[in-house]
CSV table of C-alpha atoms in Angstrom, one decimal:
chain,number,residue,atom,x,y,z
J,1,UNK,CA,101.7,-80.5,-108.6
J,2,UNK,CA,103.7,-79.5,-111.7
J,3,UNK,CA,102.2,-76.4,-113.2
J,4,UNK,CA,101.1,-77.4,-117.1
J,5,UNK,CA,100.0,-74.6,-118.2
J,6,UNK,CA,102.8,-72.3,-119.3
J,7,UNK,CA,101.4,-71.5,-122.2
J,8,UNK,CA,99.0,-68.0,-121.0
J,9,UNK,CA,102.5,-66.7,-118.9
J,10,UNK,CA,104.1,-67.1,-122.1
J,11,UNK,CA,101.8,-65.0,-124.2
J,12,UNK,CA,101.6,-62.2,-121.7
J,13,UNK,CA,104.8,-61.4,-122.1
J,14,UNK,CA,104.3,-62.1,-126.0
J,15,UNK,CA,101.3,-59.5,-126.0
J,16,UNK,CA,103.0,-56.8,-123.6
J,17,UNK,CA,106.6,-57.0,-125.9
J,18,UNK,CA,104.1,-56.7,-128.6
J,19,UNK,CA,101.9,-53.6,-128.0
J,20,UNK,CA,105.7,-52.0,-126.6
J,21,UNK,CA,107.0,-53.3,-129.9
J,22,UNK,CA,104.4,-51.9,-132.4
J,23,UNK,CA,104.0,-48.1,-130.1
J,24,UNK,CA,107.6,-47.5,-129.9
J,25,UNK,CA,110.3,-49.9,-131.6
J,26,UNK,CA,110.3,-47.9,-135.0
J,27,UNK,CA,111.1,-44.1,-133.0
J,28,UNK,CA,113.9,-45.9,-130.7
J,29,UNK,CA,115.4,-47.5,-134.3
J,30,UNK,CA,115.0,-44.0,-136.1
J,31,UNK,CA,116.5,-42.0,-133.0
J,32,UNK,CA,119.2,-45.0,-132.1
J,33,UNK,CA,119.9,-46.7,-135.6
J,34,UNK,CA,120.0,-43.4,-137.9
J,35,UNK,CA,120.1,-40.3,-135.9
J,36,UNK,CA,122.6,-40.9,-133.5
J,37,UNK,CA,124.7,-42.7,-136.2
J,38,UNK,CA,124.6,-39.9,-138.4
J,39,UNK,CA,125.1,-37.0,-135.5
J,40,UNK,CA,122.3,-35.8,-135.8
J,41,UNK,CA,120.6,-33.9,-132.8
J,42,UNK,CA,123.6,-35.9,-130.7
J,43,UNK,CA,124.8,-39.4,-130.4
J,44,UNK,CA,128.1,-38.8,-128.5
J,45,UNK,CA,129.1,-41.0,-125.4
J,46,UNK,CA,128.3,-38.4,-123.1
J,47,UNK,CA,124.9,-37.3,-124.9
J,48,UNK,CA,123.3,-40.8,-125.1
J,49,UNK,CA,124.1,-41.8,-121.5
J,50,UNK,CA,122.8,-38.4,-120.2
J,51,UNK,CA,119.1,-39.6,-122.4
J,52,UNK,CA,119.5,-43.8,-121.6
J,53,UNK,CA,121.5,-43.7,-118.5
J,54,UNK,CA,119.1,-41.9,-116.5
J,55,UNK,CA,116.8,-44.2,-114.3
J,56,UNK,CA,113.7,-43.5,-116.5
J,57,UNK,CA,115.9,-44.4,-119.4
J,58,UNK,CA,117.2,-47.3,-117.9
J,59,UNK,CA,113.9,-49.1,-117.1
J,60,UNK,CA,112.1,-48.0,-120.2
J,61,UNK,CA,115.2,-49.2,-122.4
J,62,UNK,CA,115.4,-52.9,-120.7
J,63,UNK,CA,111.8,-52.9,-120.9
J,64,UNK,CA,111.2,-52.6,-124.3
J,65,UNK,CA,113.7,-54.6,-125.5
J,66,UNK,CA,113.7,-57.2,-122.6
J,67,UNK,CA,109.5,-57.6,-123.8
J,68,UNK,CA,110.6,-57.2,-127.5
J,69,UNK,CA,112.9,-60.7,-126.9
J,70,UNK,CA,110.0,-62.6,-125.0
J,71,UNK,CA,107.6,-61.2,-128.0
J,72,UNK,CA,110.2,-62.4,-130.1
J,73,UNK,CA,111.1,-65.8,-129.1
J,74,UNK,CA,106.7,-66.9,-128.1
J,75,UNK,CA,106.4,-66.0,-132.2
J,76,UNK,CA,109.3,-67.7,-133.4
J,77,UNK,CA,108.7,-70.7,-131.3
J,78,UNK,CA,104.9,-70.9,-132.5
J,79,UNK,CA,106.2,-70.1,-136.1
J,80,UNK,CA,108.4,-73.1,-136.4
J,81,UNK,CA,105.3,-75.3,-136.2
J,82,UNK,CA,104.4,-73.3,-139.4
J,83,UNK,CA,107.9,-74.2,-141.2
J,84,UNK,CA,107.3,-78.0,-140.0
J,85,UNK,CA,109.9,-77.7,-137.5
J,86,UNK,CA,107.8,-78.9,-134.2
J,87,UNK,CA,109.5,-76.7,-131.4
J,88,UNK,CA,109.9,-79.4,-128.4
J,89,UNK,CA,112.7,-78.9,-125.6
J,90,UNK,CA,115.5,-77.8,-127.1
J,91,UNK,CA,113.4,-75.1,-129.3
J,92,UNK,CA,112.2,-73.9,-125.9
J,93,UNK,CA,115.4,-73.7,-124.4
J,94,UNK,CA,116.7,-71.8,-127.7
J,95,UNK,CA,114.0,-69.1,-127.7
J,96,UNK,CA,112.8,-68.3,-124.5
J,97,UNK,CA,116.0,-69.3,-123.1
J,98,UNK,CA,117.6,-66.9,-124.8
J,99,UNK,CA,114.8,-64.4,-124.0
J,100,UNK,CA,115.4,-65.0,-120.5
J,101,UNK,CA,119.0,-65.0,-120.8
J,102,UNK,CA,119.4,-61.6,-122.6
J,103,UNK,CA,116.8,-60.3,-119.8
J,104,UNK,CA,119.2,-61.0,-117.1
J,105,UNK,CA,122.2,-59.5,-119.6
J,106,UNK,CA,119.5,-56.1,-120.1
J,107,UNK,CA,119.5,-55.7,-116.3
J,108,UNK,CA,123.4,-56.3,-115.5
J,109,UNK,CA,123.6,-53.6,-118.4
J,110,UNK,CA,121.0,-51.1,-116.8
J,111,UNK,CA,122.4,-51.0,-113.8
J,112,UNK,CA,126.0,-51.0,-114.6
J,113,UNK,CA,125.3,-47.6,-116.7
S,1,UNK,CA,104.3,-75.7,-153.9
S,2,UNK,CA,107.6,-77.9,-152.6
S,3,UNK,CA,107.0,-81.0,-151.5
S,4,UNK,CA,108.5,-82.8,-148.8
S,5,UNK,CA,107.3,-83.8,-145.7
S,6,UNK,CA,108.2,-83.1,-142.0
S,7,UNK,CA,109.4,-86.2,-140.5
S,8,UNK,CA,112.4,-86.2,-138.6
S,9,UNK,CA,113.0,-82.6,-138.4
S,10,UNK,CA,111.1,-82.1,-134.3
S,11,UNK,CA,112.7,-82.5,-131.1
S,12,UNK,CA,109.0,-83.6,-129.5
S,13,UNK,CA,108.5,-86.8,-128.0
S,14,UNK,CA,107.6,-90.0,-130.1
S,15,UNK,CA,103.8,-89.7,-128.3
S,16,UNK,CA,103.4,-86.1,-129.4
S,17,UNK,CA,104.9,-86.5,-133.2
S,18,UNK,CA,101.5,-89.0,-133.5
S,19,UNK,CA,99.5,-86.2,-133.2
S,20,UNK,CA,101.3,-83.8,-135.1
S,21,UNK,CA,99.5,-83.0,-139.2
S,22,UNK,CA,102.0,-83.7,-141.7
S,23,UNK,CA,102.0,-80.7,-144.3
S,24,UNK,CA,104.0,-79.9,-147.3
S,25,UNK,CA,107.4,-77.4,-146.2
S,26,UNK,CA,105.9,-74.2,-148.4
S,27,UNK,CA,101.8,-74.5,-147.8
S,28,UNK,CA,101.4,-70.9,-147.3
S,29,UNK,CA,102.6,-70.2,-150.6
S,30,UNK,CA,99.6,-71.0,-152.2
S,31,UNK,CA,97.4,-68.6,-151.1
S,32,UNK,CA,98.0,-64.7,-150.8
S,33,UNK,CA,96.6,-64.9,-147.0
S,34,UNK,CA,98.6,-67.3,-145.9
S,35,UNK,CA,101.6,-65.8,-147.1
S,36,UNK,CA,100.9,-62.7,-145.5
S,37,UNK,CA,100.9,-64.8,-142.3
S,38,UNK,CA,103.7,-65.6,-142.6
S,39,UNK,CA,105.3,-62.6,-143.5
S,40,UNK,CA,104.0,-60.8,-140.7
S,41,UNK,CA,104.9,-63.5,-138.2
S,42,UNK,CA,108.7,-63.0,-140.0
S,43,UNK,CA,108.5,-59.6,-138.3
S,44,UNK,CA,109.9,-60.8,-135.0
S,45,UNK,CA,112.6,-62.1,-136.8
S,46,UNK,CA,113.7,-58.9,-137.5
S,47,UNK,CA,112.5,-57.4,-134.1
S,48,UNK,CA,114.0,-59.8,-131.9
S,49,UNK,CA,117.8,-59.2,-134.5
S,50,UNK,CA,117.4,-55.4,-133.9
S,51,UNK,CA,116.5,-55.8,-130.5
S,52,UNK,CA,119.7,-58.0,-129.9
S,53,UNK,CA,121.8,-55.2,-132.0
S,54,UNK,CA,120.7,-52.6,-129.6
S,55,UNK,CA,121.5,-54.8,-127.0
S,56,UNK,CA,125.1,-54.8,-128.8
S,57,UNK,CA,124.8,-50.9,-128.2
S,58,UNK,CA,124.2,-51.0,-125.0
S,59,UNK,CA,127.5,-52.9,-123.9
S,60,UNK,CA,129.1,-50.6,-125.8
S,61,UNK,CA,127.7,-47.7,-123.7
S,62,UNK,CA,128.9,-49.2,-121.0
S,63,UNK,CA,132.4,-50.5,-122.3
S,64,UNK,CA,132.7,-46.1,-122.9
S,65,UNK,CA,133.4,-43.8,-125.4
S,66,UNK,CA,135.7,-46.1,-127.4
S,67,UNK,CA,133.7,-49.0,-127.8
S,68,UNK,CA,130.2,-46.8,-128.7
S,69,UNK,CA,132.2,-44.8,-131.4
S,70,UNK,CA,132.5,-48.8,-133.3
S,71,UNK,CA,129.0,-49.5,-132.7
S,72,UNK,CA,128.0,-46.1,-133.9
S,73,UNK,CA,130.5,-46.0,-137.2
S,74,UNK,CA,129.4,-49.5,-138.2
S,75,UNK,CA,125.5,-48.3,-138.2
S,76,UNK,CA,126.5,-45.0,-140.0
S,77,UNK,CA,128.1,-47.2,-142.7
S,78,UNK,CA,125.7,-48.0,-145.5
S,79,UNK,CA,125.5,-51.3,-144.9
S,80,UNK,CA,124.2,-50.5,-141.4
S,81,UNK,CA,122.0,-47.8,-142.5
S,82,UNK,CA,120.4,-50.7,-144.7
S,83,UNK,CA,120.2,-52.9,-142.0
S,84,UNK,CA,118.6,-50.3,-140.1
S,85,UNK,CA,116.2,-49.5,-143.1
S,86,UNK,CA,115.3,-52.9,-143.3
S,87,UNK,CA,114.5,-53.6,-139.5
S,88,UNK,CA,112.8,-50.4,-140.0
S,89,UNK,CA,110.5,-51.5,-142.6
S,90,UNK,CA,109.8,-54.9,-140.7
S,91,UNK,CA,108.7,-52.8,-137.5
S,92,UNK,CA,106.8,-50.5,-139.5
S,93,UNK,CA,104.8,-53.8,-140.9
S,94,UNK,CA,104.4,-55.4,-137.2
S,95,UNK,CA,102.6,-51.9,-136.1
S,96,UNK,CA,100.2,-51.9,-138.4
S,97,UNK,CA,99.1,-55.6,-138.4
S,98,UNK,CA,99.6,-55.6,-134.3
S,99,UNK,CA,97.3,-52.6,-134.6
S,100,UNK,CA,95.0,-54.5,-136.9
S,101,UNK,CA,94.1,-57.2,-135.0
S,102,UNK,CA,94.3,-55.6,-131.4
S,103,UNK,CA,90.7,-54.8,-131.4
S,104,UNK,CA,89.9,-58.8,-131.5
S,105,UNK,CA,91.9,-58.9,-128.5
S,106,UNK,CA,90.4,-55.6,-126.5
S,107,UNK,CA,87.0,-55.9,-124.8
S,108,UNK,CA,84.3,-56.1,-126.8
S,109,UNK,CA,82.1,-54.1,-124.3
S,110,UNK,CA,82.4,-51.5,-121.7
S,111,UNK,CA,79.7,-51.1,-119.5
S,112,UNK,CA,77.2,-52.0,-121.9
S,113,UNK,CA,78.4,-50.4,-124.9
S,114,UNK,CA,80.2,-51.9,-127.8
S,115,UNK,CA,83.9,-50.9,-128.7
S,116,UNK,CA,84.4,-50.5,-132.4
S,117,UNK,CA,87.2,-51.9,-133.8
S,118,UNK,CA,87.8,-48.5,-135.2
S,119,UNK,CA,88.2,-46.4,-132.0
S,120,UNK,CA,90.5,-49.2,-130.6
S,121,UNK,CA,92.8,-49.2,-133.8
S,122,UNK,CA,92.3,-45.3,-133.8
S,123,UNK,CA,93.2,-45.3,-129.9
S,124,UNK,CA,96.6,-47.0,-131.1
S,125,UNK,CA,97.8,-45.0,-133.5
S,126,UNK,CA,97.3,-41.7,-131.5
S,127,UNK,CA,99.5,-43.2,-128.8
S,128,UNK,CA,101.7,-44.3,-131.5
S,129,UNK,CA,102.2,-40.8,-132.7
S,130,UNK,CA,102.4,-39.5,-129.1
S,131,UNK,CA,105.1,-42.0,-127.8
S,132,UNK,CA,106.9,-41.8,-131.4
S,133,UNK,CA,106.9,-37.7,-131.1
S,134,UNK,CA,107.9,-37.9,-127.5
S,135,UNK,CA,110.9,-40.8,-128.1
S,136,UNK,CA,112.7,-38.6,-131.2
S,137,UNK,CA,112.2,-35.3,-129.3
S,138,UNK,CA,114.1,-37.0,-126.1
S,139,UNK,CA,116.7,-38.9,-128.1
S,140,UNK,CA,117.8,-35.1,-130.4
S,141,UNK,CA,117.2,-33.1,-127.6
């Protein structure tokens, strides 16, 4: 039997990128989009692969922004509806496709570290 | 309000389009809820953009020192530090809804007693400041 309902597997990873989102995105974009661009308290190739190339770093860092992309691409997808744009196949493949594309990209990355 | 209707703009099947309301393109403007609906479902917009930058980064990391020295000078350069600000903000705004609505999606009791909305909320921003605290102390260390 062809399993319908998608829809709750969908909004799990929707709800978990979201809490991970909303706890931690804005510290990770002050520490990895100001302070290491601006040297301050580190940022060089060496420094930043000792903090994300550990193994805690690792999994932490393609979990949150592995479950920021599925967050990402459920609200986008259910926002097009809003904008009259009503997401069928192809908006599928384009959002959580690319969710589950840059996943598999996040965990080539985290282990090639 | 614009006018203009939807039809012809979906990829859904000609069975589904039957059922789908026809509205005009910019309903939400007409109302401040609505717009701030939709500016806080724009959020992952902007999450899902940074995300994919960082992403960026991290192929640089592990193309080496040359290749995270780009990424790095084209965020120090103003234009990145606005892009940054900018994402920044847009975060910022999908805490604080996500931790507005949360407690409609927590239990509403545990064993027998009610959770207020407030300690849920409350919970949420403690662990915000925790994890926030914990993230900048291990990324200047």
């Amino acid at each position: 039997m062809r399993w319908r309902h998608h829809e709750p597997l969908f909004w799990a990873l929707f709800g978990a990128g979201g809490m991970l989102a909303a706890v931690a995105m804005p510290a990770v974009i002050v520490v990895v989009g100001v302070l290491w661009p601006l040297g301050v308290g580190g940022g060089s190739h060496a420094q930043v692969v000792a903090v994300v190339g550990n193994p805690v770093g690792r999994v932490l860092g393609a979990l949150l922004l592995s479950l920021v992309l599925w967050h990402g691409a459920h609200r986008i997808r259910h926002g097009m509806h809003d904008l009259g744009l009503h997401p069928g196949p192809v908006a599928r493949a384009l959002t959580y496709g690319l969710a589950l594309a840059a996943t598999g990209g996040l965990v080539v990355l985290a282990l090639a570290l | 309000m614009s006018g203009g209707r939807d039809e012809g703009v979906s990829d859904v099947s000609e069975e589904e389009a039957a059922f789908l309301p026809s509205m005009p393109r910019g309903w939400f403007m007409g109302h401040p809820f609505f717009r701030w609906y939709m500016f806080r479902e724009a959020t992952s917009v902007f999450l899902t953009a940074y995300a994919l930058d960082l992403g960026i980064g991290w192929l640089c990391l592990v193309r080496g020192p040359e290749a995270w020295e780009t990424w790095r000078a084209v965020h120090a350069h103003p234009l990145g530090l606005a892009w940054t600000a900018v994402a920044l903000g847009f975060s910022l705004v999908h805490t604080v809804t996500w931790f507005q609505v949360a407690p409609k999606a927590a239990p509403q009791v545990i064993r027998g007693r009610q959770v207020s909305a407030r300690l849920v909320t409350g919970s949420l921003w403690a662990l915000f400041v925790g994890v926030s605290v914990a993230v900048i102390l291990v990324g200047v260390l």
